[in-house]
Coordinates of C-alpha atoms and ligand atoms in Angstrom, one line a residue:
X1 CA 88.5 40.5 107.3
X2 CA 85.6 39.2 105.2
X3 CA 85.4 42.4 103.2
X4 CA 89.1 42.4 102.1
X5 CA 90.2 40.6 99.0
X6 CA 92.5 37.6 99.5
X7 CA 95.5 39.2 97.7
X8 CA 95.1 42.5 99.5
X9 CA 95.0 40.6 102.8
X10 CA 98.2 38.6 102.1
X11 CA 99.9 41.7 100.9
X12 CA 99.2 43.5 104.1
X13 CA 100.4 40.6 106.2
X14 CA 103.6 40.4 104.3
X15 CA 104.3 44.2 104.3
X16 CA 104.2 44.1 108.1
X17 CA 107.2 41.7 108.3
X18 CA 109.9 44.2 107.5
X19 CA 113.1 42.3 107.5
X20 CA 112.6 39.5 104.9
X21 CA 111.8 40.0 101.2
X22 CA 108.4 39.0 100.1
X23 CA 108.3 35.5 98.7
X24 CA 106.9 35.7 95.1
X25 CA 105.6 32.1 94.8
X26 CA 102.2 31.9 93.0
X27 CA 99.4 29.9 94.4
X28 CA 95.9 28.8 93.3
X29 CA 92.8 30.3 94.8
X30 CA 89.2 29.0 95.2
X31 CA 85.7 29.9 96.3
X32 CA 83.2 27.3 97.2
X33 CA 79.5 27.7 97.6
X34 CA 78.1 24.4 99.0
X35 CA 74.5 23.4 99.7
X36 CA 73.8 20.2 101.5
X37 CA 70.6 18.6 102.8
X38 CA 71.2 16.0 105.5
X39 CA 68.8 13.1 106.1
X40 CA 69.4 12.2 109.8
X41 CA 67.5 8.9 109.4
X42 CA 69.6 7.5 106.5
X43 CA 72.8 9.4 107.2
X44 CA 72.9 10.4 103.6
X45 CA 72.9 13.8 102.0
X46 CA 72.7 15.4 98.6
X47 CA 74.9 18.3 97.8
X48 CA 75.8 20.9 95.2
X49 CA 79.0 22.9 94.9
X50 CA 79.6 26.0 92.8
X51 CA 83.4 26.3 92.7
X52 CA 85.2 29.3 91.3
X53 CA 88.7 28.1 90.6
X54 CA 91.4 30.7 89.9
X55 CA 94.4 29.2 88.0
X56 CA 97.1 31.7 89.1
X57 CA 99.8 29.4 87.9
X58 CA 101.8 29.9 84.7
X59 CA 100.6 26.5 83.5
X60 CA 97.8 25.4 81.3
X61 CA 95.7 22.7 83.1
X62 CA 94.0 19.9 81.2
X63 CA 92.6 18.2 84.2
X64 CA 91.5 18.9 87.7
X65 CA 91.7 16.5 90.6
X66 CA 89.3 16.3 93.6
X67 CA 89.5 14.4 96.9
X68 CA 86.7 12.0 97.7
X69 CA 88.0 11.1 101.2
X70 CA 85.0 9.1 102.4
X71 CA 85.5 6.5 99.7
X72 CA 88.3 5.2 102.0
X73 CA 85.8 3.9 104.4
X74 CA 84.8 0.8 102.3
X75 CA 86.1 -2.7 102.7
X76 CA 89.3 -3.3 100.6
X77 CA 90.0 0.4 100.1
X78 CA 93.6 1.5 100.1
X79 CA 93.2 2.7 103.7
X80 CA 91.7 -0.6 104.8
X81 CA 94.3 -2.8 103.1
X82 CA 97.2 -0.6 104.2
X83 CA 96.0 -0.6 107.8
X84 CA 95.7 -4.4 107.9
X85 CA 99.1 -4.7 106.2
X86 CA 100.8 -2.5 108.8
X87 CA 99.1 -4.4 111.5
X88 CA 101.2 -7.4 110.6
X89 CA 104.3 -5.7 112.0
X90 CA 104.9 -6.5 115.7
X91 CA 106.7 -3.6 117.3
X92 CA 109.1 -3.9 120.1
X93 CA 107.9 -0.9 122.0
X94 CA 105.4 -2.1 124.7
X95 CA 104.1 1.4 125.4
X96 CA 102.0 1.4 122.3
X97 CA 98.4 0.6 122.9
X98 CA 97.9 -1.2 119.6
X99 CA 98.3 -4.8 120.8
X100 CA 102.0 -4.1 120.1
X101 CA 101.1 -4.0 116.4
X102 CA 101.9 -1.2 114.0
X103 CA 98.4 -0.3 112.9
X104 CA 96.5 2.8 114.1
X105 CA 94.4 1.6 117.1
X106 CA 91.5 3.6 115.8
X107 CA 91.5 2.0 112.3
X108 CA 92.8 -1.6 112.8
X109 CA 90.7 -3.9 110.6
X110 CA 87.4 -2.0 111.3
X111 CA 86.9 -0.8 107.7
X112 CA 86.9 -4.4 106.4
X113 CA 83.9 -5.1 108.6
X114 CA 81.7 -2.2 107.6
X115 CA 78.2 -3.1 106.3
X116 CA 76.6 -1.2 103.3
X117 CA 74.7 1.2 105.6
X118 CA 77.9 1.9 107.6
X119 CA 80.4 2.6 104.8
X120 CA 81.2 6.1 103.6
X121 CA 81.0 7.3 100.1
X122 CA 81.1 10.5 98.0
X123 CA 79.6 10.0 94.6
X124 CA 80.1 12.9 92.2
X125 CA 77.2 12.7 89.8
X126 CA 78.2 15.5 87.5
X127 CA 80.7 18.3 87.0
X128 CA 79.6 21.0 84.6
X129 CA 81.8 23.8 83.3
X130 CA 79.8 26.6 81.5
X131 CA 77.0 24.0 81.3
X132 CA 79.1 21.4 79.6
X133 CA 79.5 18.0 81.4
X134 CA 83.1 17.0 82.0
X135 CA 84.5 13.4 81.8
X136 CA 85.0 12.0 85.3
X137 CA 87.3 9.1 86.3
X138 CA 87.0 7.9 89.8
X139 CA 90.2 6.5 91.4
X140 CA 88.7 5.5 94.8
X141 CA 89.5 8.6 96.9
X142 CA 90.6 10.8 94.0
X143 CA 88.3 12.0 91.2
X144 CA 90.0 13.0 87.9
X145 CA 88.1 15.5 85.9
X146 CA 89.3 15.5 82.3
X147 CA 88.5 18.9 81.0
X148 CA 86.8 19.5 77.6
X149 CA 88.7 22.9 77.5
X150 CA 92.0 23.5 79.2
X151 CA 92.2 26.2 81.9
X152 CA 94.7 28.8 80.7
X153 CA 97.2 30.4 83.0
X154 CA 95.8 33.4 85.0
X155 CA 92.2 32.5 84.3
X156 CA 89.2 31.4 86.2
X157 CA 86.6 28.6 85.7
X158 CA 83.4 27.9 87.5
X159 CA 82.5 24.3 88.1
X160 CA 79.0 23.1 89.1
X161 CA 79.3 19.9 91.0
X162 CA 76.4 17.6 92.0
X163 CA 77.1 14.9 94.5
X164 CA 75.6 12.5 97.0
X165 CA 77.3 11.0 100.1
X166 CA 76.8 8.7 103.0
X167 CA 78.4 9.5 106.3
X168 CA 80.5 6.5 107.4
X169 CA 80.4 5.1 110.9
X170 CA 83.2 6.9 112.6
X171 CA 86.5 5.1 111.9
X172 CA 89.1 7.8 111.6
X173 CA 88.7 11.5 112.1
X174 CA 85.2 12.0 110.5
X175 CA 82.0 10.1 110.5
X176 CA 78.8 9.4 112.4
X177 CA 78.1 8.1 115.9
X178 CA 81.6 8.2 117.4
X179 CA 82.6 6.5 120.7
X180 CA 81.2 9.4 122.7
X181 CA 78.0 9.3 120.7
X182 CA 78.4 12.4 118.7
X183 CA 76.1 12.0 115.7
X184 CA 78.0 13.8 113.0
X185 CA 81.7 14.7 112.9
X186 CA 81.8 16.2 109.4
X187 CA 85.4 16.5 108.2
X188 CA 86.6 15.6 104.7
X189 CA 82.9 15.6 103.8
X190 CA 82.7 17.4 100.4
X191 CA 84.4 16.9 97.1
X192 CA 87.5 19.1 97.5
X193 CA 89.8 20.4 94.8
X194 CA 93.4 19.0 95.1
X195 CA 96.1 21.6 95.6
X196 CA 98.2 22.4 92.5
X197 CA 101.4 24.2 93.2
X198 CA 104.9 24.8 91.9
X199 CA 105.4 21.0 92.4
X200 CA 102.3 20.1 90.4
X201 CA 99.1 18.3 91.5
X202 CA 99.1 16.7 94.9
X203 CA 96.5 14.0 94.2
X204 CA 97.4 11.8 97.2
X205 CA 95.0 8.9 97.7
X206 CA 93.6 9.0 101.3
X207 CA 95.6 6.3 103.1
X208 CA 96.0 7.6 106.6
X209 CA 97.5 11.0 106.8
X210 CA 96.6 14.5 106.5
X211 CA 95.6 17.3 104.3
X212 CA 96.8 20.0 102.0
X213 CA 94.4 22.4 100.2
X214 CA 93.8 25.5 98.3
X215 CA 93.2 28.7 100.3
X216 CA 89.9 30.4 99.5
X217 CA 86.5 31.3 100.7
X218 CA 83.6 29.0 101.8
X219 CA 79.9 29.6 101.9
X220 CA 78.3 26.5 103.3
X221 CA 74.5 26.1 103.7
X222 CA 73.6 23.1 105.8
X223 CA 70.0 22.0 106.0
X224 CA 69.3 19.5 108.8
X225 CA 66.7 18.4 111.3
X226 CA 65.8 21.4 113.5
X227 CA 66.7 19.5 116.7
X228 CA 70.4 19.4 115.8
X229 CA 72.9 22.1 117.0
X230 CA 75.4 22.6 114.2
X231 CA 78.9 23.9 114.8
X232 CA 81.6 24.6 112.3
X233 CA 85.0 26.2 111.6
X234 CA 83.5 29.5 110.5
X235 CA 81.0 32.2 111.2
X236 CA 77.3 31.7 111.3
X237 CA 75.6 34.3 109.1
X238 CA 72.0 33.7 110.2
X239 CA 72.6 33.3 113.9
X240 CA 69.5 35.4 114.8
X241 CA 67.2 33.1 112.8
X242 CA 68.9 30.0 114.2
X243 CA 69.2 30.6 117.9
X244 CA 70.8 27.7 119.9
X245 CA 72.8 30.4 121.8
X246 CA 74.4 31.8 118.7
X247 CA 71.9 34.7 118.5
X248 CA 72.9 38.2 119.6
X249 CA 71.9 39.2 123.1
X250 CA 68.3 40.1 123.5
X251 CA 67.2 38.7 120.1
X252 CA 64.0 36.7 120.2
X253 CA 64.4 33.8 117.8
X254 CA 61.3 32.8 115.9
X255 CA 60.6 29.1 116.1
X256 CA 61.2 27.1 112.9
X257 CA 58.1 26.3 111.0
X258 CA 59.2 23.1 109.2
X259 CA 61.2 20.2 110.4
X260 CA 64.5 21.5 109.3
X261 CA 66.8 24.6 109.7
X262 CA 69.3 25.8 107.2
X263 CA 72.5 27.0 108.8
X264 CA 74.4 29.5 106.7
X265 CA 78.2 29.4 107.4
X266 CA 81.0 31.4 106.0
X267 CA 84.8 31.0 106.4
X268 CA 87.2 33.1 104.4
X269 CA 90.8 32.6 103.6
X270 CA 90.9 29.0 104.8
X271 CA 91.9 25.8 103.0
X272 CA 89.2 23.5 104.4
X273 CA 85.8 23.5 106.1
X274 CA 84.6 21.2 108.9
X275 CA 81.3 21.0 110.7
X276 CA 79.6 18.9 113.3
X277 CA 76.0 18.3 114.5
X278 CA 74.3 16.7 117.4
X279 CA 70.9 17.1 119.1
X280 CA 72.6 17.2 122.6
X281 CA 75.4 19.7 121.9
X282 CA 75.9 22.6 124.3
X283 CA 77.6 25.8 123.3
X284 CA 79.7 27.9 125.6
X285 CA 82.0 30.8 124.8
X286 CA 85.0 32.7 126.1
X287 CA 86.2 36.1 125.1
X288 CA 89.9 37.0 125.0
X289 CA 90.8 40.6 125.0
X290 CA 92.7 41.2 121.8
X291 CA 92.1 37.6 120.7
X292 CA 89.5 35.5 119.0
X293 CA 86.1 34.5 120.4
X294 CA 86.4 30.9 121.6
X295 CA 83.5 28.6 121.2
X296 CA 83.4 25.3 122.9
X297 CA 80.7 22.8 121.7
X298 CA 80.3 19.5 123.5
X299 CA 77.7 16.9 124.4
X300 CA 76.0 17.7 127.6
X301 CA 77.0 15.2 130.3
X302 CA 76.7 16.6 133.9
X303 CA 79.7 14.7 135.3
X304 CA 82.0 16.2 132.5
X305 CA 80.7 19.8 132.7
X306 CA 83.5 21.0 134.9
X307 CA 86.2 19.6 132.7
X308 CA 84.8 21.5 129.6
X309 CA 84.5 24.7 131.6
X310 CA 88.1 24.4 132.8
X311 CA 89.4 23.6 129.4
X312 CA 87.7 26.7 128.0
X313 CA 89.2 28.8 130.8
X314 CA 92.7 27.4 130.2
X315 CA 92.5 28.0 126.4
X316 CA 91.5 31.6 127.0
X317 CA 94.4 32.0 129.5
X318 CA 97.0 30.5 127.3
X319 CA 96.3 32.6 124.2
X320 CA 98.4 35.7 125.2
X321 CA 101.4 33.4 125.7
X322 CA 100.9 31.8 122.3
X323 CA 100.4 35.1 120.5
X324 CA 103.5 36.6 122.1
X325 CA 105.7 33.6 121.4
X326 CA 104.4 32.4 118.0
X327 CA 102.3 35.2 116.5
X328 CA 98.7 36.4 116.6
X329 CA 95.8 34.2 115.5
X330 CA 94.2 36.1 112.6
X331 CA 90.6 34.8 112.5
X332 CA 87.8 36.2 114.6
X333 CA 86.7 32.9 116.1
X334 CA 88.0 29.4 117.0
X335 CA 85.8 26.5 118.0
X336 CA 86.6 23.4 120.0
X337 CA 84.2 20.7 119.0
X338 CA 83.6 17.4 120.7
X339 CA 83.8 14.8 118.0
X340 CA 86.1 12.6 116.0
X341 CA 88.4 10.2 117.6
X342 CA 91.2 12.0 119.5
X343 CA 92.2 15.4 118.2
X344 CA 92.2 16.6 114.7
X345 CA 92.8 20.1 113.4
X346 CA 90.8 22.1 110.8
X347 CA 90.7 25.8 110.0
X348 CA 89.1 27.8 112.7
X349 CA 88.0 24.6 114.6
X350 CA 89.1 21.3 115.9
X351 CA 87.4 18.0 116.6
X352 CA 88.5 16.6 120.0
X353 CA 87.2 13.5 121.7
X354 CA 87.2 14.8 125.3
X355 CA 88.0 17.9 127.4
X356 CA 91.8 17.3 127.4
X357 CA 93.6 20.6 127.8
X358 CA 96.8 19.2 126.3
X359 CA 95.0 18.0 123.2
X360 CA 93.0 21.2 122.9
X361 CA 96.1 23.4 122.9
X362 CA 97.9 21.1 120.5
X363 CA 95.0 21.2 118.0
X364 CA 94.6 24.9 118.3
X365 CA 98.4 25.4 117.7
X366 CA 97.9 23.6 114.4
X367 CA 96.1 26.8 113.3
X368 CA 99.6 28.4 113.2
X369 CA 101.4 25.7 111.4
X370 CA 98.8 23.9 109.3
X371 CA 96.0 26.4 108.8
X372 CA 97.9 29.6 108.5
X373 CA 101.4 28.6 107.2
X374 CA 99.9 25.5 105.5
X375 CA 102.9 23.4 104.7
X376 CA 102.2 20.3 102.6
X377 CA 101.6 17.8 105.4
X378 CA 102.1 14.7 103.3
X379 CA 105.5 15.8 102.2
X380 CA 106.6 17.8 105.3
X381 CA 104.6 16.3 108.2
X382 CA 107.5 17.3 110.6
X383 CA 106.9 21.0 109.8
X384 CA 103.3 20.6 110.9
X385 CA 103.1 18.0 113.7
X386 CA 106.7 18.7 114.8
X387 CA 106.4 22.4 115.0
X388 CA 102.9 22.1 116.5
X389 CA 104.1 19.7 119.1
X390 CA 107.0 21.9 120.0
X391 CA 105.0 25.1 120.3
X392 CA 102.0 23.6 122.1
X393 CA 104.2 21.8 124.6
X394 CA 106.2 24.9 125.1
X395 CA 103.1 27.1 125.6
X396 CA 101.8 24.6 128.2
X397 CA 105.1 24.6 130.0
X398 CA 105.1 28.4 130.0
X399 CA 101.6 28.4 131.4
X400 CA 102.6 25.9 134.1
X401 CA 105.9 27.7 134.7
X402 CA 107.8 24.5 134.1
X403 CA 110.4 25.2 131.4
X404 CA 112.0 22.2 129.8
X405 CA 109.1 19.8 130.5
X406 CA 109.0 18.8 126.8
X407 CA 112.4 17.1 126.9
X408 CA 111.1 13.7 128.0
X409 CA 108.3 13.6 125.5
X410 CA 109.9 14.8 122.2
X411 CA 113.5 13.8 122.9
X412 CA 112.4 10.5 124.4
X413 CA 110.3 9.8 121.4
X414 CA 113.1 10.6 119.0
X415 CA 115.6 8.4 120.9
X416 CA 113.2 5.5 120.8
X417 CA 112.9 6.0 117.0
X418 CA 116.6 6.4 116.4
X419 CA 117.3 3.2 118.4
X420 CA 114.4 1.2 116.9
X421 CA 115.8 0.2 113.6
X422 CA 112.6 1.5 111.9
X423 CA 113.8 5.0 111.3
X424 CA 113.5 6.5 107.8
X425 CA 114.4 10.0 106.7
X426 CA 111.8 12.6 107.9
X427 CA 111.6 13.7 104.3
X428 CA 109.7 10.5 103.4
X429 CA 106.1 11.1 102.2
X430 CA 104.0 10.6 105.3
X431 CA 101.9 7.7 103.9
X432 CA 104.9 5.9 102.5
X433 CA 106.9 5.1 105.6
X434 CA 107.3 1.4 106.2
X435 CA 105.7 1.7 109.6
X436 CA 103.2 4.0 111.3
X437 CA 105.6 4.1 114.2
X438 CA 108.4 5.7 112.1
X439 CA 106.0 8.1 110.3
X440 CA 104.5 9.3 113.6
X441 CA 107.7 9.5 115.6
X442 CA 109.5 11.3 112.9
X443 CA 106.7 13.9 112.3
X444 CA 106.0 14.6 116.0
X445 CA 109.1 13.8 118.0
X446 CA 111.9 14.4 115.5
X447 CA 110.1 17.5 114.2
X448 CA 109.8 19.0 117.6
X449 CA 113.4 18.2 118.5
X450 CA 114.4 19.9 115.2
X451 CA 113.1 23.2 116.7
X452 CA 114.5 22.8 120.2
X453 CA 117.8 21.7 118.9
X454 CA 117.9 24.6 116.5
X455 CA 117.9 26.8 119.6
X456 CA 121.1 24.9 120.7
X457 CA 122.7 25.7 117.3
X458 CA 121.7 29.4 116.8
X459 CA 120.8 30.3 120.4
X460 CA 117.3 30.2 122.0
X461 CA 116.6 33.9 121.5
X462 CA 117.6 33.8 117.9
X463 CA 115.4 30.7 117.4
X464 CA 112.5 32.6 118.8
X465 CA 113.1 35.5 116.4
X466 CA 113.2 32.9 113.6
X467 CA 109.8 31.6 114.7
X468 CA 108.2 35.0 114.4
X469 CA 109.9 35.9 111.1
X470 CA 108.9 32.5 109.6
X471 CA 105.3 33.0 110.6
X472 CA 105.1 36.5 109.4
X473 CA 106.9 35.9 106.1
X474 CA 105.2 32.7 105.1
X475 CA 101.7 32.8 106.5
X476 CA 99.1 31.8 103.8
X477 CA 102.0 30.7 101.5
X478 CA 102.6 26.9 101.9
X479 CA 106.3 27.1 103.0
X480 CA 108.6 24.1 102.4
X481 CA 111.7 23.0 104.4
X482 CA 114.0 25.3 102.4
X483 CA 111.8 28.3 103.0
X484 CA 112.1 27.7 106.8
X485 CA 115.9 27.2 106.7
X486 CA 116.4 30.3 104.6
X487 CA 114.5 32.4 107.2
X488 CA 116.6 30.7 109.9
X489 CA 119.8 31.6 108.0
X490 CA 118.8 35.2 107.4
X491 CA 117.8 35.8 111.0
X492 CA 120.8 34.0 112.6
X493 CA 123.4 35.0 110.1
X494 CA 124.6 31.4 110.1
X495 CA 124.6 28.7 107.3
X496 CA 122.2 26.0 108.3
X497 CA 121.6 23.9 105.1
X498 CA 123.7 21.1 106.7
X499 CA 121.3 20.9 109.6
X500 CA 118.3 20.4 107.4
X501 CA 120.1 17.9 105.2
X502 CA 121.4 15.7 108.1
X503 CA 118.3 16.0 110.4
X504 CA 115.5 15.8 107.8
X505 CA 117.0 14.0 104.7
X506 CA 119.0 11.4 106.5
X507 CA 118.8 9.1 109.6
X508 CA 122.3 9.8 110.7
X509 CA 122.6 10.3 114.5
X510 CA 124.5 12.4 116.9
X511 CA 126.9 10.9 119.4
X512 CA 129.7 12.9 121.0
X513 CA 132.0 11.7 123.8
X514 CA 134.5 13.1 126.2
X515 CA 137.8 11.6 125.1
X516 CA 141.4 11.9 126.3
X517 CA 142.5 14.3 128.9
X518 CA 146.2 15.3 129.2
X519 CA 148.3 17.7 131.2
X520 CA 149.9 20.5 129.0
X521 CA 152.1 22.8 131.0
X522 CA 149.9 23.8 133.9
X523 CA 146.7 23.5 131.8
X524 CA 144.5 20.6 130.6
X525 CA 144.0 19.4 127.1
X526 CA 140.6 17.9 126.6
X527 CA 139.7 15.9 123.5
X528 CA 136.0 15.6 122.4
X529 CA 135.2 12.7 120.0
X530 CA 132.6 12.7 117.3
X531 CA 131.3 9.1 117.3
X532 CA 128.0 9.6 115.4
X533 CA 127.9 10.5 111.7
X534 CA 126.0 13.8 112.2
X535 CA 128.3 16.7 113.0
X536 CA 127.1 19.5 115.4
X537 CA 128.6 22.5 117.1
X538 CA 129.6 21.5 120.6
X539 CA 129.3 23.2 124.1
X540 CA 131.5 21.7 126.8
X541 CA 131.1 22.8 130.5
X542 CA 134.2 22.3 132.6
X543 CA 133.6 22.5 136.4
X544 CA 136.4 22.8 138.8
X545 CA 136.6 21.4 142.3
X546 CA 136.3 24.9 143.8
X547 CA 132.9 25.3 142.0
X548 CA 134.0 27.7 139.3
X549 CA 132.9 26.8 135.8
X550 CA 134.0 27.6 132.2
X551 CA 132.2 26.9 129.0
X552 CA 134.0 25.9 125.8
X553 CA 132.2 26.4 122.6
X554 CA 133.2 24.9 119.2
X555 CA 131.1 26.1 116.3
X556 CA 130.8 23.7 113.4
X557 CA 132.8 25.0 110.4
X558 CA 129.7 24.6 108.1
X559 CA 127.9 27.3 110.1
X560 CA 130.4 30.0 109.1
X561 CA 129.8 31.8 112.4
X562 CA 129.0 31.3 116.0
X563 CA 125.8 31.6 118.1
X564 CA 125.6 34.5 120.5
X565 CA 126.7 33.5 124.1
X566 CA 123.7 32.0 125.9
X567 CA 125.2 31.7 129.4
X568 CA 126.8 34.0 132.0
X569 CA 129.4 31.3 132.6
X570 CA 132.7 32.6 131.1
X571 CA 132.9 31.1 127.6
X572 CA 135.8 30.5 125.3
X573 CA 134.7 30.4 121.6
X574 CA 137.2 28.1 119.9
X575 CA 138.1 27.8 116.2
X576 CA 135.4 26.0 114.2
X577 CA 135.4 22.2 114.3
X578 CA 135.7 20.9 110.8
X579 CA 132.9 18.4 110.1
X580 CA 135.4 16.0 108.5
X581 CA 137.5 15.7 111.7
X582 CA 136.5 13.1 114.2
X583 CA 138.4 14.6 117.1
X584 CA 138.8 18.1 118.5
X585 CA 141.1 19.1 121.3
X586 CA 141.1 22.3 123.3
X587 CA 142.9 23.6 126.4
X588 CA 141.4 24.7 129.6
X589 CA 142.8 27.4 131.9
X590 CA 143.7 25.2 134.8
X591 CA 145.5 21.9 135.7
X592 CA 143.8 18.5 135.4
X593 CA 144.0 17.9 139.1
X594 CA 141.6 20.9 139.7
X595 CA 138.9 19.6 137.4
X596 CA 135.8 18.0 138.9
X597 CA 133.8 17.3 135.7
X598 CA 133.6 17.7 132.0
X599 CA 130.2 17.7 130.4
X600 CA 129.0 18.0 126.8
X601 CA 125.9 20.2 126.3
X602 CA 124.7 20.8 129.9
X603 CA 121.6 22.3 128.4
X604 CA 120.5 18.8 127.2
X605 CA 119.3 20.2 123.8
X606 CA 121.7 18.2 121.7
X607 CA 119.9 15.1 120.6
X608 CA 122.8 12.9 121.5
X609 CA 121.7 9.3 121.3
X610 CA 124.2 8.0 123.8
X611 CA 124.5 10.3 126.8
X612 CA 126.5 7.8 128.9
X613 CA 129.8 9.1 127.4
X614 CA 128.8 12.8 127.6
X615 CA 130.0 13.6 131.1
X616 CA 133.2 12.6 132.8
X617 CA 133.3 13.1 136.6
X618 CA 136.9 12.8 137.8
X619 CA 137.0 10.8 141.1
X620 CA 138.3 12.7 144.2
Ligands
LIG1 ZN1 98.8 17.3 115.7

């Protein structure tokens, strides 16, 4: 893969999809060559970046923005003040472990207490283009580079960046000396060019949430104390000089002569680069036939050794399930790295706090939705966290042979959100929700329910075809919500814009109820009532006292079609229910006295916020 050009690669990937026309959206491209020299005594480093930036847009750019994430870890930064502000909200939900407060338990007010040698910073000393210094304006976590000469459409510039940085004490995601004692969790660690796309620059200050970047190639040379084992989301080019278990079998590694080693890493066709280092790291690997080489890097603690080994085995076991259901992982390696403060995803690697299998699989599944599809997480967090939560939970359920085990988690989370009074549309920018609670619940729970409930609307098999077509069509392309819905419409043959508009762009909820029952000739007329403001297609299961069952299906008129039958139960497909009409009546085949129960959506996939009125059991 390294030898192929980026556009050739993307072209091949798209040609293999078949059904769907190739999207023709342009995107920027980048190549970084980064050299850093880490001082493990001061936790500071100097760095240089040579950045080839390809402006593939039709626009002339007069400025370039860069992220300086670590400047967030300073007292009174936007991240600090925002966290303390959100911490003033007392939430009703007692399950949260944040003293019942709305702040992130990992951040709280910790940034406000950092001392000068504990803060983080990234200080760009100079940016040269063709040897000419550019004007720099620092806006805390965003650097604005005012260009002396604009970048013309379809042209390339090379920037030479000199910077210095201090690794913050680990507060959130990256940093030094985390709770498990990992020395360096090096995420968001270099000045990173902001993505510019058809919606313009995405110069989001670093407040809390996640990342969006330009796809490209990284060559990263890390010089550090020779006692440290370095790991990264990428391939180690000089493994046979480095050793530490990276070397090829049988290679005799020459001992380093000085006090440091320079680790030469490469990662191609990725939109970020993370590394980590610790003198007590241990490296183990697992090979997967037809899949990537898994590397697992963790701090050696005897009592935890079994857990890491088991996690490694499980990740190798689950890969074929993931590849079959959601598409193949395209890179050669993936690395699980102990570090950070929970689980956080990066290209070709993740930082996880401990050997939790659930967390490991979740973070790896981000490779599909965040690293390979790469939706803008600030704008469409539900397409990343939601789809990742859905797919990782489903993969775990398939591995454990317990289908449906995600209902409680994701549906339960969504119901708590919908009833909380804090809900805002899932289309809200992730950092701009009024509460962390609503931001998180809408991204994870409501986003995961979106996908499972889509299976209710179009049929589960069709939804699975949509997942494959979406991945194959949009990988390495930054899809947006409309791109997903258009794929879903094309594969299902149904109109689905209404689903996106209600579920993502509004907070309207679903509530259907079994209404009046009346005898008509020798049959039964059943009325279903729409109480909630969000309309949906409706399945109703009628069970008779003799045990026979019949399904009644009312597509929504806005779909302009019906899902394929999903059940062997005899099903009557009724005329579409018009979304404007609050009631719908249909007739069953038998008399009311023979009916035992009437149940809306026995599959439980409809996110009906009041299920107490969904089933009527007629007393004997
Ligand atoms: Zn996640």
